[in-house]
Short mmCIF file of C-alpha atoms in Angstrom, two decimals:
data_model
loop_
_atom_site.label_atom_id
_atom_site.label_comp_id
_atom_site.label_asym_id
_atom_site.label_seq_id
_atom_site.Cartn_x
_atom_site.Cartn_y
_atom_site.Cartn_z
CA UNK A 1 147.17 -64.11 -68.53
CA UNK A 2 145.04 -61.84 -66.04
CA UNK A 3 144.19 -64.82 -63.88
CA UNK A 4 148.00 -65.83 -63.63
CA UNK A 5 149.07 -62.34 -62.83
CA UNK A 6 146.81 -62.01 -59.87
CA UNK A 7 146.79 -65.87 -58.69
CA UNK A 8 150.86 -66.04 -58.85
CA UNK A 9 151.74 -63.09 -56.53
CA UNK A 10 148.87 -63.76 -54.04
CA UNK A 11 149.87 -67.55 -53.76
CA UNK A 12 153.50 -66.43 -53.48
CA UNK A 13 152.58 -63.81 -50.61
CA UNK A 14 150.33 -66.22 -48.76
CA UNK A 15 153.12 -68.81 -49.19
CA UNK A 16 155.38 -66.31 -47.81
CA UNK A 17 153.47 -65.78 -44.63
CA UNK A 18 152.51 -69.16 -44.09
CA UNK A 19 156.30 -70.06 -43.84
CA UNK A 20 157.19 -66.75 -41.70
CA UNK A 21 154.52 -66.25 -39.34
CA UNK A 22 151.66 -69.15 -40.32
CA UNK A 23 147.99 -68.42 -40.05
CA UNK A 24 146.98 -69.18 -43.13
CA UNK A 25 145.51 -72.52 -44.44
CA UNK A 26 145.95 -74.74 -47.38
CA UNK A 27 142.87 -73.71 -48.89
CA UNK A 28 143.92 -69.90 -48.36
CA UNK A 29 147.05 -70.66 -50.52
CA UNK A 30 145.35 -72.52 -53.32
CA UNK A 31 142.52 -69.37 -53.10
CA UNK A 32 139.73 -71.60 -52.39
CA UNK A 33 139.38 -70.83 -48.65
CA UNK A 34 136.07 -69.08 -49.49
CA UNK A 35 134.55 -72.63 -49.88
CA UNK A 36 137.04 -74.75 -47.81
CA UNK A 37 137.41 -72.47 -44.81
CA UNK A 38 135.84 -72.55 -41.34
CA UNK A 39 133.06 -70.12 -40.00
CA UNK A 40 135.22 -68.47 -37.58
CA UNK A 41 137.51 -66.16 -39.46
CA UNK A 42 140.93 -67.17 -37.12
CA UNK A 43 144.48 -66.31 -38.43
CA UNK A 44 143.68 -64.06 -41.53
CA UNK A 45 142.15 -67.08 -43.29
CA UNK A 46 139.54 -64.89 -44.85
CA UNK A 47 141.37 -61.73 -45.62
CA UNK A 48 142.08 -62.63 -49.53
CA UNK A 49 138.69 -63.73 -50.14
CA UNK A 50 138.58 -60.88 -52.90
CA UNK A 51 141.40 -62.65 -54.91
CA UNK A 52 139.81 -65.93 -54.57
CA UNK A 53 136.73 -64.65 -55.98
CA UNK A 54 138.25 -62.66 -58.83
CA UNK A 55 140.54 -65.85 -59.53
CA UNK A 56 137.61 -68.21 -59.51
CA UNK A 57 135.23 -65.86 -61.40
CA UNK A 58 137.79 -65.00 -64.07
CA UNK A 59 138.25 -68.86 -64.82
CA UNK A 60 134.45 -69.57 -64.96
CA UNK A 61 133.67 -66.73 -67.62
CA UNK A 62 136.93 -68.01 -69.63
CA UNK A 63 135.49 -71.52 -69.50
CA UNK A 64 131.92 -70.06 -70.72
CA UNK A 65 133.28 -67.56 -73.56
CA UNK A 66 135.47 -70.32 -74.99
CA UNK A 67 132.14 -72.14 -75.84
CA UNK A 68 131.52 -71.25 -79.63
CA UNK A 69 127.63 -70.97 -79.11
CA UNK A 70 127.95 -68.90 -76.04
CA UNK A 71 130.55 -66.67 -77.66
CA UNK A 72 128.28 -65.85 -80.62
CA UNK A 73 125.32 -65.29 -78.09
CA UNK A 74 127.51 -62.66 -76.15
CA UNK A 75 128.54 -60.78 -79.29
CA UNK A 76 125.09 -61.01 -80.85
CA UNK A 77 123.45 -59.17 -78.03
CA UNK A 78 126.04 -57.95 -75.51
CA UNK A 79 123.73 -56.17 -73.16
CA UNK A 80 121.06 -58.70 -73.29
CA UNK A 81 123.62 -61.52 -72.35
CA UNK A 82 125.03 -59.68 -69.44
CA UNK A 83 121.61 -59.09 -68.23
CA UNK A 84 121.10 -62.77 -68.20
CA UNK A 85 124.19 -63.47 -66.39
CA UNK A 86 123.05 -60.85 -63.75
CA UNK A 87 119.48 -62.45 -63.30
CA UNK A 88 121.40 -65.96 -62.98
CA UNK A 89 123.72 -64.64 -60.31
CA UNK A 90 121.01 -63.17 -58.57
CA UNK A 91 119.34 -66.23 -57.66
CA UNK A 92 122.22 -66.67 -55.42
CA UNK A 93 122.55 -63.48 -53.96
CA UNK A 94 119.20 -63.61 -52.88
CA UNK A 95 119.19 -67.02 -51.52
CA UNK A 96 116.61 -68.44 -54.16
CA UNK A 97 119.67 -71.13 -54.90
CA UNK A 98 121.81 -71.85 -51.96
CA UNK A 99 125.02 -73.28 -51.87
CA UNK A 100 126.90 -74.63 -49.13
CA UNK A 101 126.51 -73.05 -45.48
CA UNK A 102 125.01 -69.55 -44.94
CA UNK A 103 128.45 -68.76 -42.83
CA UNK A 104 130.34 -66.05 -44.40
CA UNK A 105 128.69 -66.34 -47.71
CA UNK A 106 129.27 -62.84 -48.50
CA UNK A 107 132.68 -63.81 -49.40
CA UNK A 108 131.58 -66.73 -51.66
CA UNK A 109 132.03 -66.53 -55.33
CA UNK A 110 128.70 -67.65 -56.34
CA UNK A 111 127.09 -64.50 -54.24
CA UNK A 112 129.89 -62.10 -55.01
CA UNK A 113 129.22 -62.76 -59.11
CA UNK A 114 126.57 -60.63 -58.83
CA UNK A 115 128.63 -57.58 -58.80
CA UNK A 116 130.73 -58.66 -61.54
CA UNK A 117 127.82 -59.37 -63.77
CA UNK A 118 126.82 -55.72 -62.82
CA UNK A 119 130.03 -54.26 -63.86
CA UNK A 120 129.62 -56.27 -67.16
CA UNK A 121 126.32 -54.68 -67.69
CA UNK A 122 127.64 -51.43 -66.79
CA UNK A 123 130.19 -51.83 -69.57
CA UNK A 124 127.68 -53.15 -72.45
CA UNK A 125 124.86 -50.29 -71.40
CA UNK A 126 125.09 -47.89 -74.38
CA UNK A 127 121.74 -45.81 -74.00
CA UNK A 128 119.88 -44.08 -71.45
CA UNK A 129 117.48 -46.84 -70.34
CA UNK A 130 120.26 -49.41 -70.19
CA UNK A 131 122.14 -47.33 -68.05
CA UNK A 132 119.15 -46.52 -65.79
CA UNK A 133 118.57 -50.13 -65.46
CA UNK A 134 121.72 -50.64 -64.42
CA UNK A 135 121.77 -48.45 -61.67
CA UNK A 136 118.56 -49.50 -60.26
CA UNK A 137 120.13 -53.01 -60.21
CA UNK A 138 122.93 -51.81 -58.76
CA UNK A 139 120.59 -50.34 -55.77
CA UNK A 140 118.73 -53.27 -55.08
CA UNK A 141 121.70 -55.72 -55.62
CA UNK A 142 123.92 -53.82 -52.81
CA UNK A 143 121.44 -52.57 -49.98
CA UNK A 144 121.76 -54.96 -47.41
CA UNK A 145 124.36 -57.07 -48.81
CA UNK A 146 127.28 -56.47 -46.23
CA UNK A 147 125.02 -54.94 -43.65
CA UNK A 148 127.26 -51.92 -43.74
CA UNK A 149 125.57 -48.85 -44.97
CA UNK A 150 128.78 -46.57 -45.49
CA UNK A 151 130.51 -49.58 -47.51
CA UNK A 152 127.28 -50.43 -49.60
CA UNK A 153 126.98 -46.59 -50.53
CA UNK A 154 130.34 -46.80 -51.62
CA UNK A 155 130.10 -49.56 -53.62
CA UNK A 156 126.85 -47.84 -55.24
CA UNK A 157 128.31 -45.02 -56.03
CA UNK A 158 131.66 -46.81 -58.09
CA UNK A 159 128.76 -48.56 -60.10
CA UNK A 160 127.15 -45.40 -60.99
CA UNK A 161 130.45 -43.54 -61.63
CA UNK A 162 131.35 -46.66 -63.98
CA UNK A 163 127.86 -46.78 -65.86
CA UNK A 164 127.37 -42.72 -66.35
CA UNK A 165 131.08 -41.56 -66.46
CA UNK A 166 132.98 -43.85 -68.65
CA UNK A 167 136.07 -41.21 -68.41
CA UNK A 168 136.70 -39.15 -65.74
CA UNK A 169 139.28 -35.82 -66.45
CA UNK A 170 141.63 -35.00 -64.25
CA UNK A 171 144.47 -32.58 -63.94
CA UNK A 172 147.94 -33.80 -65.45
CA UNK A 173 149.73 -33.65 -61.89
CA UNK A 174 146.93 -35.42 -60.37
CA UNK A 175 146.82 -38.31 -63.08
CA UNK A 176 150.67 -38.59 -62.73
CA UNK A 177 150.01 -39.08 -58.81
CA UNK A 178 147.28 -41.28 -58.97
CA UNK A 179 148.60 -43.53 -62.05
CA UNK A 180 150.88 -45.44 -60.14
CA UNK A 181 148.44 -45.92 -57.13
CA UNK A 182 145.99 -47.18 -59.70
CA UNK A 183 148.26 -49.41 -61.14
CA UNK A 184 149.49 -50.72 -57.62
CA UNK A 185 146.15 -50.97 -56.37
CA UNK A 186 146.24 -55.00 -56.47
CA UNK A 187 149.67 -54.90 -54.39
CA UNK A 188 148.46 -52.29 -51.74
CA UNK A 189 145.45 -54.60 -51.05
CA UNK A 190 147.63 -57.92 -50.89
CA UNK A 191 150.11 -56.26 -48.45
CA UNK A 192 148.13 -54.26 -46.31
CA UNK A 193 147.20 -57.03 -43.90
CA UNK A 194 150.92 -57.30 -42.79
CA UNK A 195 151.66 -53.57 -43.05
CA UNK A 196 148.78 -51.60 -41.46
CA UNK A 197 148.79 -53.70 -38.14
CA UNK A 198 152.75 -52.47 -38.03
CA UNK A 199 151.91 -48.80 -38.26
CA UNK A 200 148.99 -48.36 -36.50
CA UNK A 201 150.30 -48.71 -32.94
CA UNK A 202 152.95 -45.82 -33.78
CA UNK A 203 151.08 -43.53 -35.86
CA UNK A 204 147.73 -41.63 -35.96
CA UNK A 205 146.14 -39.01 -38.08
CA UNK A 206 146.10 -40.95 -41.46
CA UNK A 207 149.79 -41.21 -41.59
CA UNK A 208 149.86 -45.29 -41.40
CA UNK A 209 147.14 -45.33 -44.00
CA UNK A 210 149.41 -43.12 -46.61
CA UNK A 211 152.47 -44.99 -45.58
CA UNK A 212 150.67 -48.35 -46.26
CA UNK A 213 149.61 -47.04 -50.05
CA UNK A 214 153.26 -46.08 -50.48
CA UNK A 215 154.57 -49.37 -49.05
CA UNK A 216 152.14 -51.28 -51.86
CA UNK A 217 153.28 -48.77 -54.57
CA UNK A 218 156.87 -49.74 -53.61
CA UNK A 219 156.36 -53.69 -53.70
CA UNK A 220 154.54 -52.86 -57.32
CA UNK A 221 157.48 -50.94 -58.72
CA UNK A 222 160.00 -53.71 -57.38
CA UNK A 223 157.97 -56.66 -59.02
CA UNK A 224 157.82 -54.42 -62.15
CA UNK A 225 161.44 -54.12 -62.24
CA UNK A 226 162.18 -57.41 -62.02
CA UNK A 227 159.97 -58.56 -64.17
CA UNK A 228 161.16 -56.32 -66.71
CA UNK A 229 164.83 -57.30 -66.43
CA UNK A 230 163.87 -60.95 -66.54
CA UNK A 231 161.56 -60.34 -69.61
CA UNK A 232 164.79 -58.33 -71.25
CA UNK A 233 167.29 -60.91 -69.99
CA UNK A 234 165.12 -63.53 -71.59
CA UNK A 235 164.85 -61.76 -75.08
CA UNK A 236 168.50 -60.90 -75.09
CA UNK A 237 169.18 -64.99 -74.65
CA UNK A 238 166.80 -65.73 -77.36
CA UNK A 239 168.29 -62.95 -79.72
CA UNK A 240 171.82 -64.56 -78.91
CA UNK A 241 170.67 -67.99 -79.91
CA UNK A 242 168.90 -66.94 -82.96
CA UNK A 243 172.51 -65.18 -83.66
CA UNK A 244 174.29 -68.32 -82.86
CA UNK A 245 172.07 -70.79 -85.01
CA UNK A 246 172.52 -68.23 -87.91
CA UNK A 247 176.09 -68.26 -87.88
CA UNK A 248 176.21 -72.34 -87.22
CA UNK A 249 173.72 -72.66 -90.27
CA UNK A 250 176.07 -70.03 -92.52
CA UNK A 251 179.23 -72.10 -91.56
CA UNK A 252 177.98 -75.41 -92.32
CA UNK A 253 176.72 -73.73 -95.69
CA UNK A 254 179.72 -72.54 -96.42
CA UNK A 255 181.68 -75.80 -95.74
CA UNK A 256 179.44 -77.66 -97.90
CA UNK A 257 179.85 -75.36 -100.62
CA UNK A 258 183.82 -75.79 -100.34
CA UNK A 259 183.20 -79.52 -100.30
CA UNK A 260 180.98 -79.58 -103.26
CA UNK A 261 183.74 -77.51 -105.38
CA UNK A 262 186.56 -79.56 -104.31
CA UNK A 263 184.86 -82.94 -105.25
CA UNK A 264 183.58 -81.41 -108.48
CA UNK A 265 186.97 -80.55 -109.73
CA UNK A 266 188.21 -84.31 -110.46
CA UNK A 267 184.84 -85.27 -111.79
CA UNK A 268 185.01 -82.22 -114.31
CA UNK A 269 188.72 -83.21 -115.29
#
């Protein structure tokens, strides 16, 4: 499932770091540190908040959509349903409803969920007026959230592109270069906290940036190859078991036929 494809490698990577260098909490290992961690961002314990939010949001959405009445409502009015979800999440975004302490609340699922709802609305917006509404909501939701203007502008730009440009044509050569980077984006984010600090003391002029991305792509490729070979081996084992099973059934059937014929001869005589 989508949750497992994110949660399993993230937990494995955090666990490996805990064994080798320490610094991460049990909450980080269980992907709940955004609620169980302390206010101080010590030892990198808040580094993987994005994965924590993603896993938690996907679980909540899966539970909601599993309810027949909710699923029918979403199918009946997709954009209106997403807009209602956005309205609810904005109550947490603007502190109309508060959960827990206010420290580091920007990393917590109930406050970050509004951006997931914005993406949901953008995907369901199929008219100009709906897209305009999503665009205004994106600006109102994002401005002031991180307290970093450049970061907020990038988020707004990304939401606007998703809203107004469902597809972005690029040259084939560039697409071939970007595709593995896009596919490896999760792995790039996952390992960059360990790779980037190792490179920055020795490299400058952006080289460390590109090498960090290349490292993430390399880890993604290795993981994909291991998964592919594991899947192929499992498929081969399954095929072999089926072949042996059919052969055994055939032998048993032939033996039964032989016995039946030998037993029938005296009776017929």
